PDB file of C-alpha atoms in Angstrom:
ATOM      1  CA  ASP A  18       0.042  -0.078  -0.198  1.00  0.00           C
ATOM      2  CA  GLU A  19       3.115   2.091   0.838  1.00  0.00           C
ATOM      3  CA  ILE A  20       7.244   1.848   0.351  1.00  0.00           C
ATOM      4  CA  SER A  21       9.189   4.750   2.312  1.00  0.00           C
ATOM      5  CA  GLY A  22      11.758   6.231  -0.748  1.00  0.00           C
ATOM      6  CA  GLY A  23      14.417   4.342   1.371  1.00  0.00           C
ATOM      7  CA  ALA A  24      13.067   0.963   0.709  1.00  0.00           C
ATOM      8  CA  PHE A  25      12.440   1.883  -3.017  1.00  0.00           C
ATOM      9  CA  LEU A  26      16.221   3.049  -3.860  1.00  0.00           C
ATOM     10  CA  ASP A  27      17.104  -0.195  -1.872  1.00  0.00           C
ATOM     11  CA  GLU A  28      15.316  -2.600  -4.060  1.00  0.00           C
ATOM     12  CA  TYR A  29      15.163  -0.433  -7.096  1.00  0.00           C
ATOM     13  CA  THR A  30      18.122   2.558  -7.063  1.00  0.00           C
ATOM     14  CA  SER A  31      15.881   4.761  -9.274  1.00  0.00           C
ATOM     15  CA  HIS A  32      13.215   5.279 -11.054  1.00  0.00           C
ATOM     16  CA  GLY A  33      14.152   6.478 -14.211  1.00  0.00           C
ATOM     17  CA  ASP A  34      12.870  10.129 -14.310  1.00  0.00           C
ATOM     18  CA  HIS A  35      15.332  12.953 -14.420  1.00  0.00           C
ATOM     19  CA  ALA A  36      12.904  15.277 -13.645  1.00  0.00           C
ATOM     20  CA  THR A  37      12.007  14.444 -10.076  1.00  0.00           C
ATOM     21  CA  THR A  38      13.994  12.448  -7.185  1.00  0.00           C
ATOM     22  CA  VAL A  39      12.716   9.827  -4.684  1.00  0.00           C
ATOM     23  CA  ASP A  40      13.348  11.344  -1.127  1.00  0.00           C
ATOM     24  CA  PRO A  41      14.515   8.610   1.344  1.00  0.00           C
ATOM     25  CA  ALA A  42      12.683   9.649   4.373  1.00  0.00           C
ATOM     26  CA  ALA A  43       9.286  10.118   2.609  1.00  0.00           C
ATOM     27  CA  VAL A  44       6.410   7.317   2.710  1.00  0.00           C
ATOM     28  CA  TYR A  45       4.759   7.046  -0.701  1.00  0.00           C
ATOM     29  CA  ARG A  46       1.266   6.133  -0.510  1.00  0.00           C
ATOM     30  CA  VAL A  47       0.944   4.334  -3.627  1.00  0.00           C
ATOM     31  CA  ARG A  48      -1.988   2.339  -3.863  1.00  0.00           C
ATOM     32  CA  LEU A  49      -4.020   5.692  -2.680  1.00  0.00           C
ATOM     33  CA  CYS A  50      -2.166   7.218  -5.979  1.00  0.00           C
ATOM     34  CA  THR A  51      -3.084   5.063  -8.284  1.00  0.00           C
ATOM     35  CA  ALA A  52      -6.239   4.040  -7.444  1.00  0.00           C
ATOM     36  CA  HIS A  53      -7.305   8.345  -7.635  1.00  0.00           C
ATOM     37  CA  PRO A  54      -7.130   8.225 -11.497  1.00  0.00           C
ATOM     38  CA  ILE A  55      -9.017   4.899 -12.141  1.00  0.00           C
ATOM     39  CA  HIS A  56     -12.054   5.616  -9.339  1.00  0.00           C
ATOM     40  CA  GLU A  57     -11.982   9.377 -10.808  1.00  0.00           C
ATOM     41  CA  HIS A  58     -12.028   7.599 -13.988  1.00  0.00           C
ATOM     42  CA  VAL A  59     -15.464   5.796 -13.021  1.00  0.00           C
ATOM     43  CA  ARG A  60     -17.140   9.322 -11.631  1.00  0.00           C
ATOM     44  CA  VAL A  61     -16.380  11.544 -14.247  1.00  0.00           C
ATOM     45  CA  CYS A  62     -17.787   8.470 -16.600  1.00  0.00           C
ATOM     46  CA  GLU A  63     -20.686   8.176 -14.363  1.00  0.00           C
ATOM     47  CA  PHE A  64     -21.068  12.630 -14.499  1.00  0.00           C
ATOM     48  CA  GLU A  65     -21.011  12.900 -17.801  1.00  0.00           C
ATOM     49  CA  GLN A  66     -24.189  10.086 -18.413  1.00  0.00           C
ATOM     50  CA  LEU A  67     -25.941  11.891 -15.459  1.00  0.00           C
ATOM     51  CA  LEU A  68     -25.538  15.531 -18.094  1.00  0.00           C
ATOM     52  CA  GLN A  69     -27.306  13.579 -20.407  1.00  0.00           C
ATOM     53  CA  SER A  70     -30.796  12.760 -18.726  1.00  0.00           C
ATOM     54  CA  GLU A  71     -33.213  15.194 -17.836  1.00  0.00           C
ATOM     55  CA  PRO A  72     -32.458  17.511 -14.959  1.00  0.00           C
ATOM     56  CA  SER A  73     -34.158  16.659 -11.925  1.00  0.00           C
ATOM     57  CA  LYS A  74     -33.403  17.009  -7.535  1.00  0.00           C
ATOM     58  CA  PRO A  75     -31.788  12.897  -7.776  1.00  0.00           C
ATOM     59  CA  GLN A  76     -29.302  13.937 -10.104  1.00  0.00           C
ATOM     60  CA  LEU A  77     -28.166  17.257  -8.487  1.00  0.00           C
ATOM     61  CA  ARG A  78     -27.531  15.341  -5.860  1.00  0.00           C
ATOM     62  CA  ARG A  79     -25.642  12.525  -7.578  1.00  0.00           C
ATOM     63  CA  LEU A  80     -23.698  15.017  -9.331  1.00  0.00           C
ATOM     64  CA  GLY A  81     -22.781  16.733  -6.162  1.00  0.00           C
ATOM     65  CA  GLU A  82     -22.549  13.259  -4.157  1.00  0.00           C
ATOM     66  CA  LEU A  83     -19.506  12.374  -6.560  1.00  0.00           C
ATOM     67  CA  MET A  84     -18.068  16.224  -6.359  1.00  0.00           C
ATOM     68  CA  TYR A  85     -17.721  15.565  -3.358  1.00  0.00           C
ATOM     69  CA  GLN A  86     -15.916  12.040  -3.843  1.00  0.00           C
ATOM     70  CA  SER A  87     -13.148  13.008  -6.184  1.00  0.00           C
ATOM     71  CA  HIS A  88     -12.589  16.418  -4.155  1.00  0.00           C
ATOM     72  CA  GLU A  89     -11.717  13.582  -0.359  1.00  0.00           C
ATOM     73  CA  SER A  90      -9.910  11.011  -2.899  1.00  0.00           C
ATOM     74  CA  TYR A  91      -7.727  13.977  -4.735  1.00  0.00           C
ATOM     75  CA  SER A  92      -6.986  15.076  -0.544  1.00  0.00           C
ATOM     76  CA  ALA A  93      -6.066  11.788   0.775  1.00  0.00           C
ATOM     77  CA  ILE A  94      -3.475  11.572  -1.946  1.00  0.00           C
ATOM     78  CA  GLY A  95      -1.763  15.186  -0.708  1.00  0.00           C
ATOM     79  CA  LEU A  96      -2.818  16.982  -3.167  1.00  0.00           C
ATOM     80  CA  GLY A  97      -5.886  19.245  -1.596  1.00  0.00           C
ATOM     81  CA  SER A  98      -5.038  22.156   0.655  1.00  0.00           C
ATOM     82  CA  ASP A  99      -6.750  23.809   4.123  1.00  0.00           C
ATOM     83  CA  ALA A 100      -7.549  26.462   2.264  1.00  0.00           C
ATOM     84  CA  THR A 101      -9.811  24.024  -0.513  1.00  0.00           C
ATOM     85  CA  ASP A 102     -11.021  22.042   1.689  1.00  0.00           C
ATOM     86  CA  MET A 103     -12.668  24.982   3.690  1.00  0.00           C
ATOM     87  CA  ILE A 104     -14.123  26.087   0.319  1.00  0.00           C
ATOM     88  CA  VAL A 105     -15.375  22.289  -0.526  1.00  0.00           C
ATOM     89  CA  ASP A 106     -16.662  22.732   3.669  1.00  0.00           C
ATOM     90  CA  LEU A 107     -18.571  25.829   2.775  1.00  0.00           C
ATOM     91  CA  VAL A 108     -20.376  24.854   0.324  1.00  0.00           C
ATOM     92  CA  ARG A 109     -21.454  21.469   2.119  1.00  0.00           C
ATOM     93  CA  GLN A 110     -22.590  23.887   4.898  1.00  0.00           C
ATOM     94  CA  GLU A 111     -24.669  25.848   2.310  1.00  0.00           C
ATOM     95  CA  GLY A 112     -26.147  22.631   0.610  1.00  0.00           C
ATOM     96  CA  GLU A 113     -29.025  22.465  -1.031  1.00  0.00           C
ATOM     97  CA  ALA A 114     -31.135  24.836   0.787  1.00  0.00           C
ATOM     98  CA  GLY A 115     -28.172  27.198  -1.261  1.00  0.00           C
ATOM     99  CA  GLY A 116     -28.350  25.452  -4.777  1.00  0.00           C
ATOM    100  CA  LEU A 117     -25.630  24.068  -4.112  1.00  0.00           C
ATOM    101  CA  TYR A 118     -25.223  19.838  -4.734  1.00  0.00           C
ATOM    102  CA  GLY A 119     -21.577  19.489  -4.302  1.00  0.00           C
ATOM    103  CA  ALA A 120     -17.903  20.468  -5.347  1.00  0.00           C
ATOM    104  CA  LYS A 121     -14.511  19.764  -6.335  1.00  0.00           C
ATOM    105  CA  ILE A 122     -11.410  21.331  -6.535  1.00  0.00           C
ATOM    106  CA  THR A 123      -8.982  19.390  -8.372  1.00  0.00           C
TER     107      THR A 123
END
């Protein structure tokens, strides 16, 4: 699920990418970082299909949930920030009563 940079370098010596370096002290969450784009693709496909249907409250709720899932996944791999989380939280607090069904920052 995860590997330290040191363990990776001990095992493989290099990753072949001259633009980046492996930090021996860092822990790399390989499974989460691999799962994110796979699950994101599934979410995007469902989102696109939903957009083809007539607007309805259930449709808007599902679109919003997909956006929240996307944001949570993005944050789980360390790409989010406190500021973007705050924006998404504010949208969630306002919610459907304010005409807001979801948010994501990616």
